[in-house]
Amino acid sequence: MAAGSLFASVPRAPPVAVFQLTADFREDRDPRKVNLGVGAYRTDEGQPWVLPVVKKVEQKIANDASLNHEYLPILGLPEFRANASRIVLGDDSRAIKENRVGGVQCLGGTGGLRIGAEFLRRWYNGTNNTATPVYISSPSWENHNSVFVNAGFKDIRAYRYWDAAKRGLDLEGLLEDMESAPEFSIFVLHACAHNPTGTDPTLEQWKQIAAVMKRRFLFPFFDSAYQGFASGCLDRDAWAVRYFVSEGFELFCAQSFSKNFGLYNERVGNLSVVGKDADNVQRVLSQMEKIVRTIWSNPPSQGARIVATTLTCPQLFAEWKDNVKTMADRVLLMRSELRARLQALGTPGTWNHITEQIGMFSFTGLNPKQVEYMIKEKHIYLMASGRINMCGLTTKNLDYVASSIHEAVTKFQ
Amino acid sequence: MGKRSSLITVAYRTDEGQPWVLPVVKKVEQKIANDASLNHEYLPILGLPEFRANASRIVLGDDSRAIKENRVGGVQCLGGTGGLRIGAEFLRRWYNGTNNTATPVYISSPSWENHNSVFVNAGFKDIRAYRYWDAAKRGLDLEGLLEDMESAPEFSIFVLHACAHNPTGTDPTLEQWKQIAAVMKRRFLFPFFDSAYQGFASGCLDRDAWAVRYFVSEGFELFCAQSFSKNFGLYNERVGNLSVVGKDADNVQRVLSQMEKIVRTIWSNPPSQGARIVATTLTCPQLFAEWKDNVKTMADRVLLMRSELRARLQALGTPGTWNHITEQIGMFSFTGLNPKQVEYMIKEKHIYLMASGRINMCGLTTKNLDYVASSIHEAVTKFQ
């Protein structure tokens, strides 16, 4: 037996930044502390929120003697897959009517991205073509890059997105990068509520993006983690995905139900596949089955059952939409309240981006020095990028956060 | 349609041929649904802490020195498959060098058909078979197994079935495990246990964990992918734990930190429901006792079906020896039926089994035993 460990030379991996932030927040004893880091909804009391409709459906499930725990099919619960795809593509979706849509139940949005990436690496633009460029917005969710790298892609590139100077979308840069991208490159697009900037293309801008992508044969891989949560309206938040489908694209859409159902820890996701016809979609799904079988075999039931039950019952569905609107409205309120306070304080700079941005996150524009001040001196935890989670704001801490931002911006430039 | 019997089910069935939600599971699910203190916040990347610790404790034992010495870590995974995949991904990146895709991985011949694909997809290039099933003597080919271990390159990875070998139902005896461990120790072979049937095989948790515990007591560093699909009947909630046993706490912590990175790019963090059910059950003495009882119910029914099937075949005077039906353990039995006989069973008798002759004992019931036994008798006498 070797004297030392077989793992002696395994290095310690650095912790994921956003979780380290929450860990630091937990250890902080200061009573004024505020966590504007991790991306989960909070009530005005600063508490996690289990949606009332979810509690109701969980009771139903626990009391349903007809249910058992037999393995789901490899691709997941059929009622979940079909209804999840319907939710993003629309009740009147022609692609669904034409039977050229398939769903793969996955482990949250991450799982959908990974399965989609694994498939594309094996079967898209040739066979096992690891050289197909994958474009990810600059900035983006920090895990996007790793997912595609670990799926085997060798050429991950950034496309311009955030214009720090004007604090908005760099559409010109984005379109330029698309024009110069090799044909058949994969583009990861945020369906709505871009993470971390909160800045989405307008409808007109999406049309321009789609036109370039169509002309240059670029593959749209949508990441839809906030449908309903962003604007409060399911259809509005799905506009971009539906537009691309109506423009005839074949595309993937990794849907997460973590935020809009508050089911973060049950890992509920669906990878929607839109193809030219049923035969193509079926063959794609058959290959995805092979991929899934070697990772998690078949997906977990509880969360998918909750979502499927809710989406297929008109009463529960209405209740759910109401719960979603509750969350979206509170975020919108915090946005307008924060902006109002900063403007009232006369905080240097412009703050309309706080209300113009959408979804859970806001790119405040705070620089590293200002962020450090916020964390160390004011015990307000936010990402080094200046990203804040609006859900961390409450009527009780709004004043403190606003005045702290004011101090940070006036003390440091 | 009326006489159709499925012996290819992969899950436990009652004597009525129905799926079974364990009574203790139903009870705990109610508790969870009524617990207002619970929410759905993300679990840590490595999973629910109470689940991980107790899952590792279940396989390694309450008195495990490795646990006392704080050199055990758990990663909550998606069933046994998820545990195998995360373990494989880690080993490919960090074991026997960095990104050494050439490290040989040995899988028993035969084995669960998905083992091969998991390691291939994790990036390993050299997957080999080690001899295991001796079809002639219908038992373990220990000599071949040990020979393959002797000739395997040092640091090769060996996938071992902790108990209730799938598909043969044939496990090494305690003495044979000791011989296996001795060779593996001498040749620096890495044990990667697949433990999918703890408790389900013999009815006793400790007995089914003997091999894993023996290896740990012999000082091995090892992985054990545990599944709670069968012994908790929680197939579709994907409850698994990858137990890591290392030389010391520091090594284990560094390994876990790298596993976090791997998990983050696959499922980010694991699903809560199943892990919560298991953790709640394992940490409450009353529920734990009830669970062990439920497990014994399942194991006992399988043992009963084994002895009943063997008795009938012997009473019928079916050519061949049938003691392997009761000597094999767990859900599966390698009947020894050949492809022609299997085809007869399926096409003429509507009894579904695997081409390998593997049957799932859970598919047998008091109602179909006679029919299955007589059908096997016909198949064996009609075809050789």
Tab-separated table of C-alpha atoms in Angstrom, chain A:
chain	number	residue	atom	x	y	z
A	1	MET	CA	0.000	0.000	0.000
A	2	ALA	CA	1.353	3.409	-0.927
A	3	ALA	CA	2.510	5.268	2.169
A	4	GLY	CA	0.940	8.548	1.226
A	5	SER	CA	-2.501	9.203	-0.128
A	6	LEU	CA	-3.432	8.491	-3.714
A	7	PHE	CA	-4.886	11.974	-3.641
A	8	ALA	CA	-1.828	13.744	-2.227
A	9	SER	CA	-1.338	15.890	-5.297
A	10	VAL	CA	-4.987	16.804	-5.797
A	11	PRO	CA	-5.142	20.579	-5.406
A	12	ARG	CA	-7.831	22.306	-3.409
A	13	ALA	CA	-10.354	23.881	-5.734
A	14	PRO	CA	-11.285	27.473	-4.953
A	15	PRO	CA	-14.864	27.882	-3.732
A	16	VAL	CA	-17.499	29.169	-6.133
A	17	ALA	CA	-17.532	32.931	-5.627
A	18	VAL	CA	-21.246	33.401	-5.060
A	19	PHE	CA	-21.396	30.663	-2.418
A	20	GLN	CA	-18.308	32.029	-0.689
A	21	LEU	CA	-20.114	35.351	-0.502
A	22	THR	CA	-23.078	33.747	1.226
A	23	ALA	CA	-20.750	31.874	3.569
A	24	ASP	CA	-19.066	35.153	4.516
A	25	PHE	CA	-22.468	36.743	4.998
A	26	ARG	CA	-23.521	33.954	7.353
A	27	GLU	CA	-20.432	34.424	9.491
A	28	ASP	CA	-20.927	38.173	9.705
A	29	ARG	CA	-22.265	39.191	13.119
A	30	ASP	CA	-23.165	42.739	12.202
A	31	PRO	CA	-26.919	43.255	12.689
A	32	ARG	CA	-27.115	45.562	9.688
A	33	LYS	CA	-25.842	42.921	7.300
A	34	VAL	CA	-27.599	42.474	3.948
A	35	ASN	CA	-27.069	39.680	1.412
A	36	LEU	CA	-27.402	40.936	-2.136
A	37	GLY	CA	-25.436	37.983	-3.526
A	38	VAL	CA	-26.979	34.645	-4.287
A	39	GLY	CA	-29.832	34.426	-6.778
A	40	ALA	CA	-32.888	33.276	-4.892
A	41	TYR	CA	-36.134	35.121	-4.177
A	42	ARG	CA	-36.692	36.592	-0.716
A	43	THR	CA	-39.841	37.998	0.844
A	44	ASP	CA	-40.012	41.462	2.293
A	45	GLU	CA	-39.068	39.825	5.587
A	46	GLY	CA	-35.901	38.612	3.937
A	47	GLN	CA	-37.069	35.011	4.046
A	48	PRO	CA	-37.176	32.232	1.477
A	49	TRP	CA	-40.669	31.757	0.045
A	50	VAL	CA	-42.329	28.468	-0.715
A	51	LEU	CA	-45.057	29.383	-3.193
A	52	PRO	CA	-48.524	28.748	-1.725
A	53	VAL	CA	-49.493	26.804	-4.843
A	54	VAL	CA	-46.441	24.590	-4.378
A	55	LYS	CA	-47.376	23.828	-0.770
A	56	LYS	CA	-50.845	22.918	-1.925
A	57	VAL	CA	-49.621	20.594	-4.654
A	58	GLU	CA	-47.073	18.960	-2.350
A	59	GLN	CA	-49.911	18.057	-0.011
A	60	LYS	CA	-51.872	16.618	-2.904
A	61	ILE	CA	-48.915	14.504	-3.962
A	62	ALA	CA	-48.223	13.238	-0.441
A	63	ASN	CA	-51.854	12.180	-0.126
A	64	ASP	CA	-52.167	10.599	-3.550
A	65	ALA	CA	-52.151	6.858	-2.983
A	66	SER	CA	-52.105	6.189	-6.719
A	67	LEU	CA	-48.559	7.495	-7.043
A	68	ASN	CA	-45.458	5.390	-6.597
A	69	HIS	CA	-41.719	5.812	-6.953
A	70	GLU	CA	-41.051	3.713	-10.029
A	71	TYR	CA	-38.308	4.971	-12.318
A	72	LEU	CA	-39.360	7.734	-14.665
A	73	PRO	CA	-38.514	7.244	-18.335
A	74	ILE	CA	-34.962	8.327	-19.173
A	75	LEU	CA	-36.261	11.537	-20.781
A	76	GLY	CA	-38.465	12.254	-17.775
A	77	LEU	CA	-42.113	12.623	-16.781
A	78	PRO	CA	-44.054	12.946	-20.049
A	79	GLU	CA	-46.653	15.381	-18.664
A	80	PHE	CA	-43.879	17.572	-17.382
A	81	ARG	CA	-41.890	17.610	-20.607
A	82	ALA	CA	-44.829	18.391	-22.833
A	83	ASN	CA	-46.224	21.133	-20.610
A	84	ALA	CA	-42.855	22.681	-19.895
A	85	SER	CA	-42.223	23.032	-23.616
A	86	ARG	CA	-45.720	24.391	-24.077
A	87	ILE	CA	-45.133	27.037	-21.415
A	88	VAL	CA	-42.122	28.485	-23.198
A	89	LEU	CA	-43.282	28.041	-26.784
A	90	GLY	CA	-46.888	29.078	-26.229
A	91	ASP	CA	-50.286	27.352	-26.313
A	92	ASP	CA	-50.684	28.236	-29.970
A	93	SER	CA	-47.184	27.174	-30.960
A	94	ARG	CA	-47.093	25.965	-34.544
A	95	ALA	CA	-43.951	24.021	-33.857
A	96	ILE	CA	-45.819	22.014	-31.214
A	97	LYS	CA	-48.819	21.520	-33.504
A	98	GLU	CA	-46.435	20.317	-36.185
A	99	ASN	CA	-45.023	17.843	-33.705
A	100	ARG	CA	-41.464	19.073	-34.086
A	101	VAL	CA	-40.787	19.874	-30.456
A	102	GLY	CA	-39.287	17.533	-27.883
A	103	GLY	CA	-38.458	17.944	-24.226
A	104	VAL	CA	-35.839	16.345	-22.022
A	105	GLN	CA	-36.475	16.622	-18.303
A	106	CYS	CA	-33.180	17.770	-16.813
A	107	LEU	CA	-31.659	18.760	-13.499
A	108	GLY	CA	-32.532	22.459	-13.482
A	109	GLY	CA	-31.203	24.856	-16.059
A	110	THR	CA	-27.670	23.583	-15.506
A	111	GLY	CA	-28.683	20.060	-16.428
A	112	GLY	CA	-30.457	21.245	-19.559
A	113	LEU	CA	-27.418	23.218	-20.650
A	114	ARG	CA	-25.144	20.257	-20.021
A	115	ILE	CA	-27.243	17.698	-21.870
A	116	GLY	CA	-27.691	20.116	-24.766
A	117	ALA	CA	-23.961	20.823	-24.837
A	118	GLU	CA	-23.068	17.126	-24.681
A	119	PHE	CA	-25.414	16.458	-27.596
A	120	LEU	CA	-24.105	19.339	-29.710
A	121	ARG	CA	-20.519	18.333	-29.131
A	122	ARG	CA	-21.235	14.812	-30.332
A	123	TRP	CA	-23.677	15.430	-33.155
A	124	TYR	CA	-23.758	19.043	-34.298
A	125	ASN	CA	-21.751	20.475	-37.178
A	126	GLY	CA	-20.146	17.126	-37.846
A	127	THR	CA	-19.473	14.254	-35.516
A	128	ASN	CA	-17.614	14.945	-32.287
A	129	ASN	CA	-16.631	18.341	-33.617
A	130	THR	CA	-15.099	19.797	-30.473
A	131	ALA	CA	-13.866	22.756	-32.506
A	132	THR	CA	-17.267	24.325	-33.108
A	133	PRO	CA	-17.001	27.759	-31.487
A	134	VAL	CA	-19.340	28.413	-28.571
A	135	TYR	CA	-20.114	32.056	-27.884
A	136	ILE	CA	-21.092	33.214	-24.418
A	137	SER	CA	-22.066	36.782	-23.598
A	138	SER	CA	-19.619	39.066	-21.858
A	139	PRO	CA	-20.474	38.947	-18.995
A	140	SER	CA	-22.665	35.922	-18.364
A	141	TRP	CA	-23.584	33.492	-15.628
A	142	GLU	CA	-20.176	32.318	-14.512
A	143	ASN	CA	-21.037	28.643	-14.921
A	144	HIS	CA	-21.872	28.790	-18.640
A	145	ASN	CA	-18.257	28.599	-19.649
A	146	SER	CA	-17.492	25.546	-17.484
A	147	VAL	CA	-20.531	23.633	-18.688
A	148	PHE	CA	-19.479	23.847	-22.317
A	149	VAL	CA	-15.813	23.205	-21.543
A	150	ASN	CA	-16.700	20.085	-19.592
A	151	ALA	CA	-18.948	18.928	-22.417
A	152	GLY	CA	-15.808	18.852	-24.537
A	153	PHE	CA	-15.870	22.082	-26.521
A	154	LYS	CA	-12.389	23.487	-27.094
A	155	ASP	CA	-13.192	26.929	-28.444
A	156	ILE	CA	-15.279	29.034	-26.097
A	157	ARG	CA	-15.472	32.700	-27.041
A	158	ALA	CA	-17.108	35.800	-25.653
A	159	TYR	CA	-19.525	37.976	-27.591
A	160	ARG	CA	-19.804	41.594	-26.623
A	161	TYR	CA	-22.878	42.358	-24.579
A	162	TRP	CA	-22.487	44.822	-21.741
A	163	ASP	CA	-21.406	48.350	-22.425
A	164	ALA	CA	-20.056	49.530	-19.077
A	165	ALA	CA	-19.650	53.120	-20.247
A	166	LYS	CA	-23.257	53.617	-21.292
A	167	ARG	CA	-24.462	50.973	-18.841
A	168	GLY	CA	-26.559	49.162	-21.410
A	169	LEU	CA	-26.495	46.665	-24.278
A	170	ASP	CA	-23.590	46.933	-26.717
A	171	LEU	CA	-25.769	45.946	-29.659
A	172	GLU	CA	-23.243	47.101	-32.221
A	173	GLY	CA	-20.497	44.960	-30.714
A	174	LEU	CA	-22.861	42.009	-30.355
A	175	LEU	CA	-23.921	42.134	-33.993
A	176	GLU	CA	-20.332	42.581	-35.127
A	177	ASP	CA	-19.277	39.493	-33.217
A	178	MET	CA	-22.126	37.551	-34.809
A	179	GLU	CA	-21.176	38.760	-38.280
A	180	SER	CA	-17.604	37.614	-37.801
A	181	ALA	CA	-18.389	34.336	-36.050
A	182	PRO	CA	-17.715	31.212	-38.109
A	183	GLU	CA	-20.888	29.768	-39.612
A	184	PHE	CA	-22.631	27.237	-37.390
A	185	SER	CA	-21.121	28.677	-34.231
A	186	ILE	CA	-23.275	28.130	-31.158
A	187	PHE	CA	-24.581	31.226	-29.359
A	188	VAL	CA	-25.820	31.027	-25.773
A	189	LEU	CA	-28.630	33.566	-25.506
A	190	HIS	CA	-30.435	34.623	-22.336
A	191	ALA	CA	-34.156	34.363	-23.078
A	192	CYS	CA	-34.908	37.221	-20.675
A	193	ALA	CA	-33.560	38.907	-17.539
A	194	HIS	CA	-29.938	38.598	-18.565
A	195	ASN	CA	-27.733	37.387	-15.771
A	196	PRO	CA	-25.850	39.351	-14.425
A	197	THR	CA	-26.647	42.611	-16.228
A	198	GLY	CA	-30.451	42.567	-16.129
A	199	THR	CA	-30.260	44.132	-19.572
A	200	ASP	CA	-32.221	42.499	-22.391
A	201	PRO	CA	-32.397	43.387	-26.085
A	202	THR	CA	-35.602	45.184	-27.030
A	203	LEU	CA	-38.008	43.420	-29.364
A	204	GLU	CA	-36.541	45.320	-32.324
A	205	GLN	CA	-33.033	44.432	-31.261
A	206	TRP	CA	-33.961	40.746	-30.980
A	207	LYS	CA	-35.226	40.920	-34.545
A	208	GLN	CA	-31.889	42.282	-35.690
A	209	ILE	CA	-30.060	39.568	-33.777
A	210	ALA	CA	-32.231	36.855	-35.299
A	211	ALA	CA	-31.690	38.216	-38.798
A	212	VAL	CA	-27.912	38.035	-38.479
A	213	MET	CA	-28.041	34.591	-36.904
A	214	LYS	CA	-30.248	33.293	-39.673
A	215	ARG	CA	-28.040	34.704	-42.391
A	216	ARG	CA	-24.893	33.292	-40.805
A	217	PHE	CA	-26.298	29.920	-39.750
A	218	LEU	CA	-25.596	30.516	-36.078
A	219	PHE	CA	-27.213	28.084	-33.623
A	220	PRO	CA	-29.393	29.614	-30.884
A	221	PHE	CA	-29.080	27.908	-27.486
A	222	PHE	CA	-31.435	29.789	-25.174
A	223	ASP	CA	-31.040	29.796	-21.405
A	224	SER	CA	-34.481	30.536	-19.935
A	225	ALA	CA	-34.230	30.716	-16.153
A	226	TYR	CA	-36.674	33.532	-15.360
A	227	GLN	CA	-39.808	33.064	-17.436
A	228	GLY	CA	-42.592	34.901	-15.643
A	229	PHE	CA	-40.234	36.052	-12.939
A	230	ALA	CA	-38.763	38.839	-15.056
A	231	SER	CA	-41.780	40.874	-16.149
A	232	GLY	CA	-44.536	39.059	-14.262
A	233	CYS	CA	-45.910	37.828	-17.594
A	234	LEU	CA	-45.057	34.371	-18.971
A	235	ASP	CA	-45.711	35.246	-22.599
A	236	ARG	CA	-43.724	38.454	-22.507
A	237	ASP	CA	-40.679	36.726	-21.034
A	238	ALA	CA	-40.847	34.045	-23.748
A	239	TRP	CA	-41.117	36.476	-26.648
A	240	ALA	CA	-37.562	36.071	-27.907
A	241	VAL	CA	-37.641	32.266	-27.932
A	242	ARG	CA	-41.013	32.257	-29.692
A	243	TYR	CA	-39.832	34.806	-32.222
A	244	PHE	CA	-36.853	32.683	-33.163
A	245	VAL	CA	-39.092	29.633	-33.543
A	246	SER	CA	-41.484	31.598	-35.754
A	247	GLU	CA	-38.493	32.623	-37.852
A	248	GLY	CA	-37.868	28.964	-38.598
A	249	PHE	CA	-34.830	28.335	-36.426
A	250	GLU	CA	-33.972	24.944	-35.036
A	251	LEU	CA	-32.900	25.668	-31.492
A	252	PHE	CA	-32.432	24.450	-27.943
A	253	CYS	CA	-33.919	26.109	-24.897
A	254	ALA	CA	-32.751	25.097	-21.420
A	255	GLN	CA	-35.621	25.973	-19.097
A	256	SER	CA	-35.293	26.245	-15.355
A	257	PHE	CA	-38.231	26.148	-12.947
A	258	SER	CA	-36.019	26.961	-9.959
A	259	LYS	CA	-36.996	30.617	-9.727
A	260	ASN	CA	-40.502	30.840	-11.176
A	261	PHE	CA	-41.684	27.904	-9.055
A	262	GLY	CA	-39.306	28.573	-6.167
A	263	LEU	CA	-38.294	24.928	-6.482
A	264	TYR	CA	-34.573	25.587	-6.382
A	265	ASN	CA	-33.574	22.410	-4.599
A	266	GLU	CA	-35.743	19.952	-6.493
A	267	ARG	CA	-33.776	20.629	-9.707
A	268	VAL	CA	-36.599	21.045	-12.167
A	269	GLY	CA	-35.611	21.781	-15.715
A	270	ASN	CA	-36.558	20.991	-19.294
A	271	LEU	CA	-34.433	21.089	-22.407
A	272	SER	CA	-36.779	21.990	-25.251
A	273	VAL	CA	-35.632	20.915	-28.687
A	274	VAL	CA	-37.187	22.520	-31.745
A	275	GLY	CA	-36.386	20.844	-35.052
A	276	LYS	CA	-37.466	20.932	-38.665
A	277	ASP	CA	-39.786	17.931	-38.298
A	278	ALA	CA	-40.789	15.109	-35.994
A	279	ASP	CA	-38.314	12.595	-37.380
A	280	ASN	CA	-35.338	14.819	-36.714
A	281	VAL	CA	-36.520	15.619	-33.224
A	282	GLN	CA	-37.046	11.931	-32.430
A	283	ARG	CA	-33.562	11.009	-33.524
A	284	VAL	CA	-32.116	13.850	-31.467
A	285	LEU	CA	-34.048	12.703	-28.405
A	286	SER	CA	-32.856	9.138	-28.880
A	287	GLN	CA	-29.269	10.326	-28.708
A	288	MET	CA	-30.018	12.459	-25.694
A	289	GLU	CA	-31.336	9.348	-23.967
A	290	LYS	CA	-27.947	7.730	-24.403
A	291	ILE	CA	-26.258	10.750	-22.890
A	292	VAL	CA	-28.658	10.988	-19.952
A	293	ARG	CA	-28.314	7.302	-19.154
A	294	THR	CA	-24.617	7.714	-18.375
A	295	ILE	CA	-25.042	10.749	-16.111
A	296	TRP	CA	-28.159	10.446	-13.986
A	297	SER	CA	-29.935	7.499	-15.687
A	298	ASN	CA	-33.388	9.056	-15.309
A	299	PRO	CA	-34.448	12.300	-13.610
A	300	PRO	CA	-35.943	12.993	-10.138
A	301	SER	CA	-39.691	12.951	-9.874
A	302	GLN	CA	-40.848	15.273	-7.101
A	303	GLY	CA	-40.236	18.667	-8.663
A	304	ALA	CA	-41.395	17.623	-12.113
A	305	ARG	CA	-44.593	16.254	-10.649
A	306	ILE	CA	-45.279	19.485	-8.796
A	307	VAL	CA	-44.795	21.513	-11.963
A	308	ALA	CA	-46.768	19.156	-14.202
A	309	THR	CA	-49.685	19.036	-11.750
A	310	THR	CA	-49.735	22.821	-11.558
A	311	LEU	CA	-49.501	23.450	-15.283
A	312	THR	CA	-52.258	20.997	-16.174
A	313	CYS	CA	-54.880	22.192	-13.699
A	314	PRO	CA	-56.487	25.540	-14.666
A	315	GLN	CA	-57.109	26.560	-11.090
A	316	LEU	CA	-53.614	25.742	-9.903
A	317	PHE	CA	-52.153	27.314	-13.022
A	318	ALA	CA	-53.957	30.580	-12.304
A	319	GLU	CA	-52.759	30.446	-8.714
A	320	TRP	CA	-49.228	29.877	-9.868
A	321	LYS	CA	-49.265	32.817	-12.242
A	322	ASP	CA	-50.484	34.896	-9.354
A	323	ASN	CA	-47.656	33.695	-7.106
A	324	VAL	CA	-45.163	34.486	-9.872
A	325	LYS	CA	-46.584	37.966	-10.241
A	326	THR	CA	-46.235	38.496	-6.509
A	327	MET	CA	-42.514	37.835	-6.780
A	328	ALA	CA	-42.019	39.880	-9.930
A	329	ASP	CA	-43.975	42.808	-8.500
A	330	ARG	CA	-41.942	42.902	-5.310
A	331	VAL	CA	-38.739	43.008	-7.338
A	332	LEU	CA	-40.136	45.815	-9.472
A	333	LEU	CA	-41.101	47.715	-6.320
A	334	MET	CA	-37.624	47.359	-4.852
A	335	ARG	CA	-36.158	48.618	-8.097
A	336	SER	CA	-38.239	51.755	-8.135
A	337	GLU	CA	-37.740	52.364	-4.412
A	338	LEU	CA	-33.968	52.018	-4.630
A	339	ARG	CA	-33.745	54.298	-7.619
A	340	ALA	CA	-35.963	56.879	-5.973
A	341	ARG	CA	-33.775	56.948	-2.874
A	342	LEU	CA	-30.533	57.275	-4.799
A	343	GLN	CA	-31.956	60.107	-6.793
A	344	ALA	CA	-33.318	61.787	-3.669
A	345	LEU	CA	-29.895	61.492	-2.041
A	346	GLY	CA	-28.344	63.048	-5.129
A	347	THR	CA	-25.952	60.131	-5.444
A	348	PRO	CA	-23.465	60.951	-8.214
A	349	GLY	CA	-24.178	59.201	-11.523
A	350	THR	CA	-27.388	58.130	-13.231
A	351	TRP	CA	-29.611	55.506	-11.679
A	352	ASN	CA	-32.347	54.906	-14.214
A	353	HIS	CA	-30.664	51.621	-15.107
A	354	ILE	CA	-31.917	50.301	-11.784
A	355	THR	CA	-35.488	50.364	-13.083
A	356	GLU	CA	-34.667	49.797	-16.720
A	357	GLN	CA	-32.943	46.533	-15.998
A	358	ILE	CA	-35.130	43.514	-15.530
A	359	GLY	CA	-35.263	40.375	-13.447
A	360	MET	CA	-33.513	39.425	-10.287
A	361	PHE	CA	-30.237	41.181	-10.881
A	362	SER	CA	-28.950	44.664	-11.353
A	363	PHE	CA	-25.515	45.663	-12.555
A	364	THR	CA	-25.161	48.641	-10.312
A	365	GLY	CA	-22.032	50.011	-11.911
A	366	LEU	CA	-20.186	49.965	-8.589
A	367	ASN	CA	-16.483	49.411	-9.082
A	368	PRO	CA	-14.286	46.999	-7.071
A	369	LYS	CA	-13.242	49.632	-4.536
A	370	GLN	CA	-16.814	50.659	-3.967
A	371	VAL	CA	-17.887	47.010	-3.689
A	372	GLU	CA	-15.159	46.363	-1.151
A	373	TYR	CA	-16.375	49.292	0.913
A	374	MET	CA	-19.921	48.012	0.800
A	375	ILE	CA	-18.872	44.584	2.047
A	376	LYS	CA	-16.188	45.454	4.565
A	377	GLU	CA	-17.520	48.659	6.046
A	378	LYS	CA	-21.245	48.385	5.517
A	379	HIS	CA	-21.662	44.586	5.677
A	380	ILE	CA	-23.659	44.616	2.466
A	381	TYR	CA	-22.663	41.599	0.402
A	382	LEU	CA	-22.641	41.859	-3.374
A	383	MET	CA	-20.597	40.376	-6.184
A	384	ALA	CA	-17.274	41.931	-7.133
A	385	SER	CA	-18.828	42.781	-10.504
A	386	GLY	CA	-21.233	45.143	-8.796
A	387	ARG	CA	-24.123	42.741	-9.345
A	388	ILE	CA	-26.859	42.865	-6.746
A	389	ASN	CA	-29.849	40.616	-6.235
A	390	MET	CA	-32.848	42.886	-5.942
A	391	CYS	CA	-34.566	40.160	-3.912
A	392	GLY	CA	-32.174	40.902	-1.088
A	393	LEU	CA	-33.749	44.342	-0.686
A	394	THR	CA	-36.614	44.860	1.741
A	395	THR	CA	-38.604	47.848	2.929
A	396	LYS	CA	-36.539	47.595	6.118
A	397	ASN	CA	-33.088	47.743	4.529
A	398	LEU	CA	-33.721	49.989	1.512
A	399	ASP	CA	-32.629	53.151	3.324
A	400	TYR	CA	-29.469	51.546	4.637
A	401	VAL	CA	-28.509	50.091	1.264
A	402	ALA	CA	-29.226	53.337	-0.573
A	403	SER	CA	-27.231	55.452	1.859
A	404	SER	CA	-24.384	52.930	1.754
A	405	ILE	CA	-24.268	53.070	-2.027
A	406	HIS	CA	-24.245	56.836	-1.737
A	407	GLU	CA	-21.293	56.706	0.622
A	408	ALA	CA	-19.389	54.220	-1.512
A	409	VAL	CA	-19.844	56.271	-4.650
A	410	THR	CA	-18.933	59.571	-3.014
A	411	LYS	CA	-15.947	58.173	-1.088
A	412	PHE	CA	-14.416	56.239	-3.990
A	413	GLN	CA	-14.302	56.911	-7.712
